[in-house]
Amino acid sequence: MTSREKINQVFEEMGKVVVGHEKLTNRLLIGLFTGGHVLLEGVPGLAKTLSVNTLSKILKLDFHRIQFTPDLLPADLIGTMIYSRKSDDFEVKKGPVFANIILADEVNRAPAKVQSALLEAMQEKQVTIGDFTYPLDKPFLVLATQNPVEQEGTFPLPEAQVDRFMLKVFVDYLNKEQELEVMRKMSNMDFNYQPRAILDKEDIFKIRKEINDITISETLEKYIIELIFATRKPGDYGLREEARYVQFGASPRASINLNLASKVLAYLDGRDYVLPEDIKEIAPDVLNHRIMLNYEAEADGITTMQVIDTILRRVAIGR
């Protein structure tokens, strides 16, 4: 069975449990196939956790779910040193972060110390306990969910940590037909479908090599750079209104991740080359958490998504 056939089966298995979230599945696979962490934001009850749990059953990988709470400690995440009477010495007890896939559920409900502990694991793919550093197994992927920051009991994530997420995906409500299907399916108390395990480590590494062979033209590479620079200095691109509102633009990680994510979109679409549409489709998910607006934008009701939409419309390819 080819890699593409297995990927089609992944979408089929996800659809048997999670209704109406094909885009969400697509973004989770982009993270998986690039090693990029994904942050899912939405109000409670929109199947964020269910989606990640379902995907974990389809993958033959080690999976741990960590429920983030205000009283969570760094040791609860990465582990700690415990005294052993048998050896008369301290031994390492590894925490749940030692897995291939981590579901950091409601990640913005934990305090700053826990966020810092997660930051090292996300960026360095390693964990420090006591005087020793332990590498994490490959592949390693953090799939985090968070509630909107306006909700009670949430802690805004530090900008440095948010930037470590390749994608930030907003999960919205379903339409009426999809919600009707969910209601009928979940109202059946006998419903307990268990997805089949399809992809293992070898499959994922093979797919990553195939994605490396996806070509992107020099024109589109330069287009990505122009988009990123337009978030930093909108005025240079004739975007005078946006220049009033943008405090900080996207970091260099944005150009790297936009390139990678565009290649995966092309791959999932069955192509071996990137189209401009691939870049425009994934750009909002790559950029929305990397652009910081000022207070004037908040006062005028301007959102990051509006700024990104204007940039995508106004920055021309081959500029």
Tab-separated table of C-alpha atoms in Angstrom:
chain	number	residue	atom	x	y	z
A	1	MET	CA	0.000	0.000	0.000
A	2	THR	CA	1.383	3.408	-0.995
A	3	SER	CA	1.802	6.320	1.391
A	4	ARG	CA	-0.990	8.268	-0.294
A	5	GLU	CA	-3.385	5.344	0.067
A	6	LYS	CA	-2.579	5.144	3.767
A	7	ILE	CA	-3.179	8.885	4.138
A	8	ASN	CA	-6.588	8.517	2.481
A	9	GLN	CA	-7.385	5.811	5.020
A	10	VAL	CA	-6.385	8.172	7.827
A	11	PHE	CA	-8.957	10.722	6.615
A	12	GLU	CA	-11.588	7.972	6.335
A	13	GLU	CA	-10.956	6.715	9.871
A	14	MET	CA	-10.968	10.236	11.298
A	15	GLY	CA	-14.275	10.948	9.535
A	16	LYS	CA	-15.918	7.950	11.182
A	17	VAL	CA	-15.443	9.538	14.604
A	18	VAL	CA	-14.999	13.287	14.040
A	19	VAL	CA	-17.618	14.971	11.855
A	20	GLY	CA	-16.998	18.045	9.700
A	21	HIS	CA	-13.406	18.764	10.649
A	22	GLU	CA	-11.506	17.723	7.508
A	23	LYS	CA	-9.486	20.947	7.633
A	24	LEU	CA	-8.502	20.209	11.226
A	25	THR	CA	-7.344	16.715	10.253
A	26	ASN	CA	-5.388	18.244	7.374
A	27	ARG	CA	-3.597	20.658	9.716
A	28	LEU	CA	-2.799	17.918	12.238
A	29	LEU	CA	-1.195	15.860	9.463
A	30	ILE	CA	0.828	18.878	8.329
A	31	GLY	CA	2.255	19.075	11.840
A	32	LEU	CA	2.897	15.331	11.959
A	33	PHE	CA	4.671	15.159	8.601
A	34	THR	CA	6.880	18.202	9.270
A	35	GLY	CA	7.498	17.752	12.994
A	36	GLY	CA	5.825	21.099	13.628
A	37	HIS	CA	3.735	21.602	16.752
A	38	VAL	CA	0.079	22.613	16.342
A	39	LEU	CA	-2.046	24.824	18.595
A	40	LEU	CA	-5.829	24.433	18.381
A	41	GLU	CA	-8.013	27.228	19.729
A	42	GLY	CA	-11.764	27.169	20.207
A	43	VAL	CA	-14.492	27.219	22.801
A	44	PRO	CA	-15.094	23.978	24.738
A	45	GLY	CA	-17.017	21.200	23.008
A	46	LEU	CA	-15.771	21.583	19.429
A	47	ALA	CA	-14.011	18.161	19.272
A	48	LYS	CA	-10.457	19.496	19.613
A	49	THR	CA	-9.469	16.878	22.166
A	50	LEU	CA	-11.502	14.185	20.395
A	51	SER	CA	-9.686	14.889	17.131
A	52	VAL	CA	-6.239	14.506	18.668
A	53	ASN	CA	-7.267	11.406	20.639
A	54	THR	CA	-8.668	9.816	17.482
A	55	LEU	CA	-5.530	10.599	15.490
A	56	SER	CA	-3.396	9.070	18.241
A	57	LYS	CA	-5.254	5.765	17.829
A	58	ILE	CA	-4.646	5.803	14.073
A	59	LEU	CA	-0.905	6.259	14.624
A	60	LYS	CA	1.226	3.433	16.006
A	61	LEU	CA	3.075	5.825	18.299
A	62	ASP	CA	3.413	6.442	22.022
A	63	PHE	CA	0.793	8.958	23.110
A	64	HIS	CA	0.239	10.833	26.368
A	65	ARG	CA	-2.516	13.270	27.252
A	66	ILE	CA	-1.685	15.925	29.836
A	67	GLN	CA	-4.506	17.967	31.344
A	68	PHE	CA	-3.107	21.412	32.123
A	69	THR	CA	-4.479	22.982	35.294
A	70	PRO	CA	-3.507	26.022	37.415
A	71	ASP	CA	-1.892	23.779	40.056
A	72	LEU	CA	0.232	21.785	37.586
A	73	LEU	CA	3.967	21.719	38.383
A	74	PRO	CA	6.893	21.362	35.949
A	75	ALA	CA	7.742	18.015	37.561
A	76	ASP	CA	4.251	16.768	36.667
A	77	LEU	CA	5.186	17.355	33.047
A	78	ILE	CA	8.851	16.436	32.609
A	79	GLY	CA	9.483	14.209	35.653
A	80	THR	CA	11.696	14.508	38.698
A	81	MET	CA	14.419	12.882	40.808
A	82	ILE	CA	13.202	10.477	43.482
A	83	TYR	CA	15.167	8.783	46.235
A	84	SER	CA	15.512	5.006	46.011
A	85	ARG	CA	16.199	3.123	49.215
A	86	LYS	CA	17.250	0.097	47.203
A	87	SER	CA	20.117	1.877	45.464
A	88	ASP	CA	20.599	4.508	48.191
A	89	ASP	CA	20.644	7.141	45.463
A	90	PHE	CA	18.361	9.427	43.479
A	91	GLU	CA	16.793	8.031	40.324
A	92	VAL	CA	15.008	9.727	37.467
A	93	LYS	CA	11.280	9.271	37.144
A	94	LYS	CA	10.387	10.465	33.654
A	95	GLY	CA	7.187	12.428	33.156
A	96	PRO	CA	4.445	12.093	30.509
A	97	VAL	CA	6.306	14.390	28.097
A	98	PHE	CA	8.400	11.344	27.152
A	99	ALA	CA	6.218	10.142	24.271
A	100	ASN	CA	5.947	10.622	20.506
A	101	ILE	CA	2.744	12.640	20.617
A	102	ILE	CA	1.716	14.884	23.498
A	103	LEU	CA	-1.795	16.259	23.829
A	104	ALA	CA	-1.400	19.366	25.972
A	105	ASP	CA	-5.058	19.866	26.796
A	106	GLU	CA	-6.119	23.413	27.730
A	107	VAL	CA	-2.475	24.442	27.681
A	108	ASN	CA	-3.241	28.046	28.649
A	109	ARG	CA	-4.655	27.049	32.029
A	110	ALA	CA	-1.200	26.278	33.463
A	111	PRO	CA	1.156	28.876	35.022
A	112	ALA	CA	4.350	30.267	33.492
A	113	LYS	CA	6.760	27.753	35.088
A	114	VAL	CA	4.986	24.860	33.388
A	115	GLN	CA	4.967	26.734	30.080
A	116	SER	CA	8.738	27.178	30.347
A	117	ALA	CA	9.238	23.466	30.974
A	118	LEU	CA	7.203	22.636	27.875
A	119	LEU	CA	9.144	25.204	25.852
A	120	GLU	CA	12.444	23.312	26.100
A	121	ALA	CA	10.811	20.073	25.019
A	122	MET	CA	9.148	21.742	22.026
A	123	GLN	CA	12.178	23.604	20.758
A	124	GLU	CA	15.155	21.482	21.768
A	125	LYS	CA	13.463	18.047	21.655
A	126	GLN	CA	15.059	17.347	25.018
A	127	VAL	CA	14.276	17.607	28.731
A	128	THR	CA	16.533	18.564	31.633
A	129	ILE	CA	15.931	16.822	34.959
A	130	GLY	CA	18.398	17.672	37.713
A	131	ASP	CA	21.888	17.786	36.217
A	132	PHE	CA	21.099	15.579	33.230
A	133	THR	CA	19.549	16.195	29.831
A	134	TYR	CA	17.488	13.487	28.138
A	135	PRO	CA	16.653	13.478	24.415
A	136	LEU	CA	13.044	12.850	23.435
A	137	ASP	CA	12.084	10.053	21.090
A	138	LYS	CA	11.483	10.796	17.396
A	139	PRO	CA	9.062	11.775	16.083
A	140	PHE	CA	8.069	14.200	18.834
A	141	LEU	CA	5.006	16.360	18.393
A	142	VAL	CA	3.007	18.615	20.729
A	143	LEU	CA	-0.648	19.037	19.802
A	144	ALA	CA	-2.050	21.623	22.185
A	145	THR	CA	-5.571	22.885	22.731
A	146	GLN	CA	-6.462	26.167	24.340
A	147	ASN	CA	-9.605	28.061	25.221
A	148	PRO	CA	-9.999	31.665	24.045
A	149	VAL	CA	-7.934	33.909	26.305
A	150	GLU	CA	-11.050	35.891	27.227
A	151	GLN	CA	-12.339	32.916	29.234
A	152	GLU	CA	-11.922	32.794	33.003
A	153	GLY	CA	-8.930	30.928	34.402
A	154	THR	CA	-6.668	31.204	31.365
A	155	PHE	CA	-3.045	32.386	31.209
A	156	PRO	CA	-1.850	34.028	27.977
A	157	LEU	CA	0.966	31.957	26.472
A	158	PRO	CA	4.352	33.732	26.229
A	159	GLU	CA	5.162	35.013	22.739
A	160	ALA	CA	8.322	32.878	22.670
A	161	GLN	CA	6.294	29.736	23.228
A	162	VAL	CA	3.515	30.611	20.815
A	163	ASP	CA	6.134	31.152	18.106
A	164	ARG	CA	7.276	27.535	18.582
A	165	PHE	CA	3.947	26.328	17.238
A	166	MET	CA	4.086	25.816	13.507
A	167	LEU	CA	0.351	26.381	13.110
A	168	LYS	CA	-2.378	27.959	15.170
A	169	VAL	CA	-5.745	26.665	13.986
A	170	PHE	CA	-9.052	28.229	14.991
A	171	VAL	CA	-11.728	25.563	15.412
A	172	ASP	CA	-15.223	26.888	14.720
A	173	TYR	CA	-18.753	25.589	15.126
A	174	LEU	CA	-20.147	23.054	12.655
A	175	ASN	CA	-22.951	23.885	10.242
A	176	LYS	CA	-26.503	22.658	10.882
A	177	GLU	CA	-26.213	19.482	8.808
A	178	GLN	CA	-22.933	18.493	10.430
A	179	GLU	CA	-24.220	19.169	13.936
A	180	LEU	CA	-27.308	17.075	13.174
A	181	GLU	CA	-25.030	14.181	12.197
A	182	VAL	CA	-22.995	14.624	15.388
A	183	MET	CA	-26.135	14.689	17.504
A	184	ARG	CA	-27.488	11.496	15.955
A	185	LYS	CA	-24.161	9.681	16.219
A	186	MET	CA	-23.340	10.668	19.780
A	187	SER	CA	-26.908	10.143	21.016
A	188	ASN	CA	-26.439	6.443	20.292
A	189	MET	CA	-25.098	5.183	23.608
A	190	ASP	CA	-23.757	2.059	21.883
A	191	PHE	CA	-21.465	4.100	19.612
A	192	ASN	CA	-17.912	3.144	20.457
A	193	TYR	CA	-16.001	2.982	17.171
A	194	GLN	CA	-12.285	2.318	17.577
A	195	PRO	CA	-10.211	3.584	14.629
A	196	ARG	CA	-7.723	1.255	12.981
A	197	ALA	CA	-4.005	1.873	13.478
A	198	ILE	CA	-2.604	2.792	10.064
A	199	LEU	CA	0.648	4.775	10.213
A	200	ASP	CA	3.773	3.781	12.128
A	201	LYS	CA	7.131	5.506	12.564
A	202	GLU	CA	8.562	4.065	9.341
A	203	ASP	CA	5.570	5.370	7.371
A	204	ILE	CA	5.960	8.856	8.819
A	205	PHE	CA	9.691	9.051	8.088
A	206	LYS	CA	9.051	7.729	4.559
A	207	ILE	CA	6.390	10.373	3.954
A	208	ARG	CA	8.743	13.073	5.235
A	209	LYS	CA	11.322	12.024	2.639
A	210	GLU	CA	8.683	12.134	-0.099
A	211	ILE	CA	7.673	15.643	0.987
A	212	ASN	CA	11.321	16.724	0.711
A	213	ASP	CA	11.058	15.943	-3.009
A	214	ILE	CA	8.180	18.395	-3.495
A	215	THR	CA	9.452	21.281	-5.598
A	216	ILE	CA	8.766	24.965	-5.032
A	217	SER	CA	9.841	27.494	-7.634
A	218	GLU	CA	12.208	30.326	-6.862
A	219	THR	CA	9.389	32.764	-7.670
A	220	LEU	CA	7.203	31.257	-4.960
A	221	GLU	CA	10.096	31.129	-2.501
A	222	LYS	CA	10.571	34.869	-2.993
A	223	TYR	CA	6.786	35.342	-2.693
A	224	ILE	CA	6.912	33.753	0.774
A	225	ILE	CA	9.696	36.139	1.790
A	226	GLU	CA	7.687	39.127	0.529
A	227	LEU	CA	4.667	38.032	2.563
A	228	ILE	CA	6.740	37.746	5.720
A	229	PHE	CA	8.411	41.123	5.201
A	230	ALA	CA	4.999	42.682	4.556
A	231	THR	CA	3.996	41.682	8.102
A	232	ARG	CA	7.039	43.495	9.475
A	233	LYS	CA	6.993	46.669	7.368
A	234	PRO	CA	3.536	47.012	5.813
A	235	GLY	CA	4.257	50.590	4.827
A	236	ASP	CA	6.909	49.439	2.353
A	237	TYR	CA	4.158	47.560	0.514
A	238	GLY	CA	1.681	50.420	0.367
A	239	LEU	CA	-0.296	49.108	3.331
A	240	ARG	CA	-0.587	52.373	5.233
A	241	GLU	CA	-3.538	51.377	7.416
A	242	GLU	CA	-1.878	48.105	8.434
A	243	ALA	CA	1.359	49.965	9.222
A	244	ARG	CA	-0.554	51.867	11.919
A	245	TYR	CA	-1.658	48.668	13.621
A	246	VAL	CA	1.253	46.197	13.434
A	247	GLN	CA	3.579	46.305	16.428
A	248	PHE	CA	5.680	43.225	15.584
A	249	GLY	CA	5.712	41.142	12.415
A	250	ALA	CA	6.313	37.436	11.859
A	251	SER	CA	9.608	35.848	12.892
A	252	PRO	CA	11.973	33.941	10.544
A	253	ARG	CA	10.255	30.723	11.703
A	254	ALA	CA	7.239	31.910	9.736
A	255	SER	CA	9.011	31.747	6.358
A	256	ILE	CA	10.431	28.298	7.146
A	257	ASN	CA	7.081	26.937	8.295
A	258	LEU	CA	5.145	28.515	5.434
A	259	ASN	CA	7.498	26.827	2.957
A	260	LEU	CA	7.194	23.431	4.676
A	261	ALA	CA	3.430	23.592	5.175
A	262	SER	CA	2.880	24.549	1.526
A	263	LYS	CA	4.814	21.482	0.424
A	264	VAL	CA	2.675	19.215	2.608
A	265	LEU	CA	-0.511	20.756	1.190
A	266	ALA	CA	0.740	20.014	-2.302
A	267	TYR	CA	1.653	16.465	-1.254
A	268	LEU	CA	-1.757	15.823	0.301
A	269	ASP	CA	-3.338	17.111	-2.914
A	270	GLY	CA	-1.375	14.567	-4.944
A	271	ARG	CA	1.036	17.035	-6.553
A	272	ASP	CA	4.834	17.132	-6.557
A	273	TYR	CA	4.997	20.931	-6.854
A	274	VAL	CA	3.686	23.897	-4.865
A	275	LEU	CA	1.073	26.289	-6.244
A	276	PRO	CA	0.459	29.887	-5.094
A	277	GLU	CA	-2.905	28.680	-3.765
A	278	ASP	CA	-1.105	26.350	-1.339
A	279	ILE	CA	0.781	29.281	0.174
A	280	LYS	CA	-2.319	31.474	0.419
A	281	GLU	CA	-4.399	28.691	1.978
A	282	ILE	CA	-2.000	27.854	4.793
A	283	ALA	CA	-0.604	31.365	5.401
A	284	PRO	CA	-3.301	32.415	7.930
A	285	ASP	CA	-2.580	29.366	10.124
A	286	VAL	CA	1.177	30.046	9.992
A	287	LEU	CA	0.974	33.807	10.553
A	288	ASN	CA	-1.987	34.552	12.826
A	289	HIS	CA	-0.107	33.888	16.085
A	290	ARG	CA	3.121	35.525	14.942
A	291	ILE	CA	1.823	39.023	14.256
A	292	MET	CA	1.297	41.319	17.244
A	293	LEU	CA	-1.029	44.272	16.868
A	294	ASN	CA	-0.938	47.417	19.009
A	295	TYR	CA	-3.581	48.944	21.236
A	296	GLU	CA	-4.788	51.191	18.431
A	297	ALA	CA	-5.779	48.108	16.436
A	298	GLU	CA	-7.701	46.744	19.427
A	299	ALA	CA	-9.483	50.076	19.858
A	300	ASP	CA	-10.458	50.121	16.173
A	301	GLY	CA	-11.599	46.478	16.205
A	302	ILE	CA	-8.881	45.329	13.798
A	303	THR	CA	-7.931	41.640	13.984
A	304	THR	CA	-4.788	39.803	12.942
A	305	MET	CA	-6.778	37.810	10.397
A	306	GLN	CA	-7.924	41.029	8.710
A	307	VAL	CA	-4.318	42.195	8.417
A	308	ILE	CA	-3.245	38.839	6.947
A	309	ASP	CA	-6.129	38.892	4.458
A	310	THR	CA	-5.113	42.349	3.249
A	311	ILE	CA	-1.474	41.297	2.876
A	312	LEU	CA	-2.439	38.215	0.843
A	313	ARG	CA	-4.599	40.361	-1.456
A	314	ARG	CA	-2.144	43.195	-1.916
A	315	VAL	CA	1.287	41.512	-2.115
A	316	ALA	CA	1.779	40.312	-5.665
A	317	ILE	CA	3.689	37.235	-6.801
A	318	GLY	CA	6.927	38.176	-8.544
A	319	ARG	CA	6.976	41.598	-6.910
